CSV table of C-alpha atoms in Angstrom, one decimal:
chain,number,residue,atom,x,y,z
A,156,ASP,CA,33.1,130.5,101.9
A,157,ALA,CA,30.9,128.6,99.6
A,158,VAL,CA,28.5,126.0,101.0
A,159,THR,CA,28.1,122.8,99.0
A,160,GLU,CA,25.9,119.8,99.5
A,161,ALA,CA,23.3,121.7,101.4
A,162,ILE,CA,20.6,119.6,99.7
A,163,THR,CA,20.7,116.1,98.4
A,164,VAL,CA,21.2,115.2,94.7
A,165,ASP,CA,17.5,114.1,94.5
A,166,GLN,CA,16.3,117.4,96.0
A,167,GLU,CA,18.5,119.3,93.6
A,168,ALA,CA,17.0,117.4,90.7
A,169,ARG,CA,13.5,118.2,91.9
A,170,VAL,CA,14.3,121.9,92.4
A,171,LEU,CA,15.9,122.2,88.9
A,172,GLN,CA,12.9,120.5,87.3
A,173,ALA,CA,10.5,122.7,89.2
A,174,VAL,CA,12.4,125.9,88.3
A,175,ASP,CA,12.0,125.0,84.6
A,176,GLN,CA,8.2,125.1,85.0
A,177,TRP,CA,8.1,128.8,86.1
A,178,PRO,CA,8.3,131.8,83.8
A,179,TRP,CA,11.3,134.1,83.9
A,180,THR,CA,11.0,137.9,84.1
A,181,PRO,CA,13.6,140.6,83.7
A,182,SER,CA,14.9,142.2,86.9
A,183,GLN,CA,15.7,145.8,87.6
A,184,SER,CA,19.3,145.0,87.0
A,185,GLY,CA,18.7,143.4,83.7
A,186,ARG,CA,19.1,139.8,84.9
A,187,TRP,CA,16.4,137.1,84.3
A,188,LYS,CA,14.7,136.0,87.5
A,189,GLN,CA,11.9,134.2,89.2
A,190,ASP,CA,10.9,136.2,92.2
A,191,PHE,CA,8.6,134.9,95.0
A,192,GLY,CA,7.9,137.6,97.5
A,193,PRO,CA,6.5,141.1,97.6
A,194,LYS,CA,7.3,143.2,94.5
A,195,VAL,CA,9.8,145.8,95.6
A,196,ASN,CA,11.0,148.8,93.7
A,197,PHE,CA,14.2,149.7,95.7
A,198,LYS,CA,14.9,152.9,93.8
A,199,LYS,CA,11.4,154.3,94.5
A,200,ARG,CA,11.0,152.6,97.8
A,201,LYS,CA,7.6,151.1,96.9
A,202,VAL,CA,6.1,147.7,97.7
A,203,LYS,CA,3.3,145.8,96.1
A,204,CYS,CA,2.2,142.7,98.0
A,205,THR,CA,-1.0,141.9,96.1
A,206,ASP,CA,0.6,139.3,93.8
A,207,PHE,CA,2.5,137.4,96.6
A,208,HIS,CA,0.9,134.1,97.5
A,209,GLY,CA,3.8,132.4,99.2
A,210,PHE,CA,6.9,130.5,98.1
A,211,PRO,CA,6.8,127.8,95.5
A,212,ASP,CA,6.5,124.2,96.9
A,213,TYR,CA,10.1,123.3,95.8
A,214,ALA,CA,11.5,126.1,98.0
A,215,SER,CA,10.9,124.0,101.1
A,216,ASP,CA,13.8,121.6,100.3
A,217,ILE,CA,16.1,124.6,100.3
A,218,GLN,CA,14.6,126.5,103.1
A,219,ASP,CA,14.6,123.5,105.4
A,220,ALA,CA,18.3,122.9,104.7
A,221,LEU,CA,19.5,126.4,105.3
A,222,PRO,CA,19.1,126.5,109.2
A,223,GLN,CA,21.1,123.3,109.4
A,224,LEU,CA,24.2,125.2,108.2
A,225,PRO,CA,25.9,126.9,111.1
A,226,VAL,CA,26.4,130.1,109.1
A,227,LEU,CA,22.6,130.3,108.4
A,228,SER,CA,21.3,128.8,111.7
A,229,ASP,CA,19.1,131.9,112.4
A,230,PHE,CA,18.2,132.7,108.8
A,231,ASP,CA,14.6,133.7,108.2
A,232,PRO,CA,13.7,134.1,104.5
A,233,VAL,CA,11.5,137.0,103.5
A,234,GLU,CA,11.7,136.3,99.7
A,235,PHE,CA,12.8,133.6,97.4
A,236,VAL,CA,14.6,134.6,94.1
A,237,VAL,CA,16.0,132.4,91.4
A,238,LEU,CA,18.5,134.1,89.0
A,239,ARG,CA,19.4,132.7,85.6
A,240,TYR,CA,23.1,132.2,85.2
A,241,GLU,CA,24.6,133.6,82.0
A,242,ASP,CA,28.3,133.1,81.2
A,243,SER,CA,28.6,136.6,79.7
A,244,ARG,CA,27.4,138.2,83.0
A,245,GLY,CA,28.7,135.8,85.6
A,246,ALA,CA,26.7,134.7,88.6
A,247,GLY,CA,27.6,137.4,91.1
A,248,ILE,CA,25.3,139.9,92.7
A,249,ASP,CA,27.0,143.2,93.5
A,250,PRO,CA,27.9,143.4,97.2
A,251,HIS,CA,25.1,145.2,99.1
A,252,LEU,CA,23.2,145.5,102.4
A,253,ASP,CA,19.6,144.6,102.3
A,254,ASP,CA,17.4,147.6,102.6
A,255,PHE,CA,16.2,148.1,106.2
A,256,TRP,CA,13.3,150.2,105.0
A,257,ILE,CA,11.7,147.0,103.6
A,258,TRP,CA,13.1,144.0,105.4
A,259,GLY,CA,14.1,145.6,108.8
A,260,PRO,CA,17.5,145.1,110.4
A,261,ARG,CA,18.6,141.6,109.4
């Protein structure tokens, strides 16, 4: 089930404005993203943490709201990714299990 209204309209406006200030980079799947977390190459099982300096300030609005939702009450984020929506591709991420080798059992 989709969750709506997890953050306020004002928080949403701040997040969207802040997202526009960050550069977009291509992902391994060909989508455009903003990725805040260790750089992970899932195919080669390699991790690079040298460029990770924490989540962007605007992420706190979202991260503070998530544990208030029953389905995410024990959620502990390890990365923060923003994907650009493109009509031609849709918004979905293929169903998957997070890789235990990098994030541990979650």
